[in-house]
GROMACS .gro file of C-alpha atoms in nm:
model
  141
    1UNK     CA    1   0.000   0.000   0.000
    2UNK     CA    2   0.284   0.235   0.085
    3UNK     CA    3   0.441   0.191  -0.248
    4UNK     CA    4   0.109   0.223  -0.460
    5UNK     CA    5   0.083   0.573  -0.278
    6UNK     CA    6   0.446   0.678  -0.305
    7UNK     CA    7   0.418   0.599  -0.665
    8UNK     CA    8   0.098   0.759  -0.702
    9UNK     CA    9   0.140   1.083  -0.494
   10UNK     CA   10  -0.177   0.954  -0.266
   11UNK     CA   11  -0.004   1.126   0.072
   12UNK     CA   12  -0.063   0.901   0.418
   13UNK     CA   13  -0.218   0.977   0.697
   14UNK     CA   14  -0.151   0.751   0.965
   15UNK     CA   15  -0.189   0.743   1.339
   16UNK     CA   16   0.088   0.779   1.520
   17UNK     CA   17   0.189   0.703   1.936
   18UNK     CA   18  -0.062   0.695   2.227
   19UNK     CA   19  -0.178   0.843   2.544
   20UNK     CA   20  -0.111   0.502   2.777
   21UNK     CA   21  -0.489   0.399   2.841
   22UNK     CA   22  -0.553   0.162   2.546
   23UNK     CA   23  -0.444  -0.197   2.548
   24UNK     CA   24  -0.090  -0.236   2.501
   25UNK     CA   25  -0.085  -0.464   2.229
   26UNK     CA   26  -0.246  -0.161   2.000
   27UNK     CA   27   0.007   0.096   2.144
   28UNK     CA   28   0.344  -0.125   2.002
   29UNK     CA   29   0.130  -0.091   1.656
   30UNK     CA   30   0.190   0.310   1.675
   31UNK     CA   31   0.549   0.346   1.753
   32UNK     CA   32   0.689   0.608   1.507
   33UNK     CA   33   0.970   0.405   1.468
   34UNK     CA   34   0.746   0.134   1.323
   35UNK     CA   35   0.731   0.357   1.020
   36UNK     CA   36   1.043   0.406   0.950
   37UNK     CA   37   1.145   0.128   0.713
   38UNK     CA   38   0.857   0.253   0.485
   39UNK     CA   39   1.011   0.578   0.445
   40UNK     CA   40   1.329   0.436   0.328
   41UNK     CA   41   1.189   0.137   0.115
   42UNK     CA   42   0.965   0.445  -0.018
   43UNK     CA   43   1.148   0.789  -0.059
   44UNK     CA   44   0.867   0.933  -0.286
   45UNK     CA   45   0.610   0.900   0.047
   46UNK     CA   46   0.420   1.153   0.185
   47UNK     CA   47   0.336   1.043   0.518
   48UNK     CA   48   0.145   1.250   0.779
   49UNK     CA   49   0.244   1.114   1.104
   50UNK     CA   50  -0.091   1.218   1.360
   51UNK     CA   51  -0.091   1.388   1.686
   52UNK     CA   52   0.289   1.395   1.665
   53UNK     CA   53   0.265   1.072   1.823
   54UNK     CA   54   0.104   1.215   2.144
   55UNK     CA   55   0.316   1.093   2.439
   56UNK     CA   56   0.567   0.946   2.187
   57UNK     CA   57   0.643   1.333   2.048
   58UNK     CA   58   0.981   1.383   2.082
   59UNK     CA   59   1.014   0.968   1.922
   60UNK     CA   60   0.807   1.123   1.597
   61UNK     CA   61   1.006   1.418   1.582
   62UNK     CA   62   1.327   1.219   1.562
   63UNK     CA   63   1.185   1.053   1.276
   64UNK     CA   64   1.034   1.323   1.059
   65UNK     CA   65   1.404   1.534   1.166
   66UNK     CA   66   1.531   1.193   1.010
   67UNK     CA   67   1.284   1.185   0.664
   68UNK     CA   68   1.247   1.634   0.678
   69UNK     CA   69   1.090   1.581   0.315
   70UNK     CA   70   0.896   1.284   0.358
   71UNK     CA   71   0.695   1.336   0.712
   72UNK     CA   72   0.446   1.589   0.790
   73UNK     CA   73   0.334   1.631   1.166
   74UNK     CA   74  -0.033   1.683   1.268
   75UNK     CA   75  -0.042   1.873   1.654
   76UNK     CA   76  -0.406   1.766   1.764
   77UNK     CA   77  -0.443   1.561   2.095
   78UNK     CA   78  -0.084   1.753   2.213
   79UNK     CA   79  -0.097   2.013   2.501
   80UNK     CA   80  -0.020   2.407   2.404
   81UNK     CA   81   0.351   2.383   2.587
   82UNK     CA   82   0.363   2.000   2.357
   83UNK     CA   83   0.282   2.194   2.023
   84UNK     CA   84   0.506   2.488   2.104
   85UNK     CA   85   0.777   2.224   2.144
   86UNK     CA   86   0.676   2.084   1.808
   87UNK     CA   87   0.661   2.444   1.658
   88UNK     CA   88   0.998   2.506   1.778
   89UNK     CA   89   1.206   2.142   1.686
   90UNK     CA   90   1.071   2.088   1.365
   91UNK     CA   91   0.990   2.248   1.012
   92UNK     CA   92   0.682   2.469   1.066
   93UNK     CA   93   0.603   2.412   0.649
   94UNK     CA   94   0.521   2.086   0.753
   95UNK     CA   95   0.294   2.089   1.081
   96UNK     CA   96  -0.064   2.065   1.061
   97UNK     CA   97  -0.349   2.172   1.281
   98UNK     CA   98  -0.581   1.864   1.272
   99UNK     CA   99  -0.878   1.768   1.454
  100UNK     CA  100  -0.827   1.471   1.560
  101UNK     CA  101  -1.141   1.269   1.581
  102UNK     CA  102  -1.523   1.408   1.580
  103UNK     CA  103  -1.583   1.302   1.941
  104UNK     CA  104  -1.282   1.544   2.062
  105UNK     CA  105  -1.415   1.900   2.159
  106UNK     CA  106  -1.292   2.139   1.836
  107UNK     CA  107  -1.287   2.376   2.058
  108UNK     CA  108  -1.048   2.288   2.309
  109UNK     CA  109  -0.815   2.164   1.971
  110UNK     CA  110  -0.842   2.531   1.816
  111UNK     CA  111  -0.791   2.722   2.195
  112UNK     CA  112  -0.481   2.528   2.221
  113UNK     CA  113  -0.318   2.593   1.887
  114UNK     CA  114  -0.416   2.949   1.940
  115UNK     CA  115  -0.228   2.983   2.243
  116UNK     CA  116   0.072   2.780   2.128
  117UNK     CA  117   0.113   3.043   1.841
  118UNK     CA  118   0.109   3.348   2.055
  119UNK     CA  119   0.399   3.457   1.931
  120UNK     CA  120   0.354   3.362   1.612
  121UNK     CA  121   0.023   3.512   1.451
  122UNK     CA  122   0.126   3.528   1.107
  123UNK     CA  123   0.160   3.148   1.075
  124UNK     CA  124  -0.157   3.062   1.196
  125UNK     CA  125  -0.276   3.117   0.836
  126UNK     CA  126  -0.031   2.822   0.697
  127UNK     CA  127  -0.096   2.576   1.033
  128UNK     CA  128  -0.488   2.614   0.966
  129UNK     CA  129  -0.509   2.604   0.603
  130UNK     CA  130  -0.213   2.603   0.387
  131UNK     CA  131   0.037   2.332   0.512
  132UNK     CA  132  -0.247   2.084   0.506
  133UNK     CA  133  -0.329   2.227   0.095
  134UNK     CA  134   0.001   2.150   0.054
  135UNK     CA  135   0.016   1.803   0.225
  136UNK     CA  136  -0.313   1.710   0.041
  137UNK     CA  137  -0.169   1.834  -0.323
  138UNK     CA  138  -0.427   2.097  -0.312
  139UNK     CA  139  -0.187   2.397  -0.349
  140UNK     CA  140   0.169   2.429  -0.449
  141UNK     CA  141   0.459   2.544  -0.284
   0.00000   0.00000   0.00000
């Protein structure tokens, strides 16, 4: 599947780490190093690695500093302090706001990207909108 999507410019989403209250046997099935040998089998992937792996974030940002044009982060589920530590250690062209899953509060999602760009208002517009365009093939750049 991986290489029918590299080869075809179909970009990944994929869920990524875990908070530590589901079974264990489904958290070793989200390490981010798990996806690691698909990125180098696959060097045309586009792989969106979700929630920047939650409590495995600085794991997933090891391995999209390790594949910087292959991974794309996504900061939903993370604190505001979490996604400012995202913000800082990795390429903001390649974050995403996402919402994580319909049953999370939006809200809550959008009040803490807010406050992790505080200092940062002007790339709000490319966290919301644009690096997701981008990720999605729906804009260029």
């Amino acid at each position: 599947l991986f290489e029918w999507c590299a080869e075809n410019r179909v970009p990944v989403l994929a869920h990524c780490g875990y908070t530590g209250v589901e079974p264990e046997w489904l958290r070793a099935k989200a390490e981010p190093d798990r996806f690691r040998l698909a990125l180098q089998k696959f060097p045309k992937l586009q792989l969106l690695l979700a929630h920047t792996g939650l409590s495995r974030r600085m794991e997933t940002l090891a391995v999209a500093r390790d594949f910087p044009k292959q991974v794309w982060l996504d900061i939903s589920g993370q604190s505001a302090p979490d996604m400012k530590t995202i913000l800082d250690g990795f390429d903001r062209e390649r974050i995403c706001f996402g919402s994580d899953w319909p049953f999370y509060p939006l809200a809550v999602a959008l009040a803490r990207s807010l406050v992790a760009t505080e200092d940062c208002p002007d790339y709000r517009d490319e966290l919301f909108l644009k690096n997701g365009a981008r990720f999605l093939g729906l804009a260029s750049g």
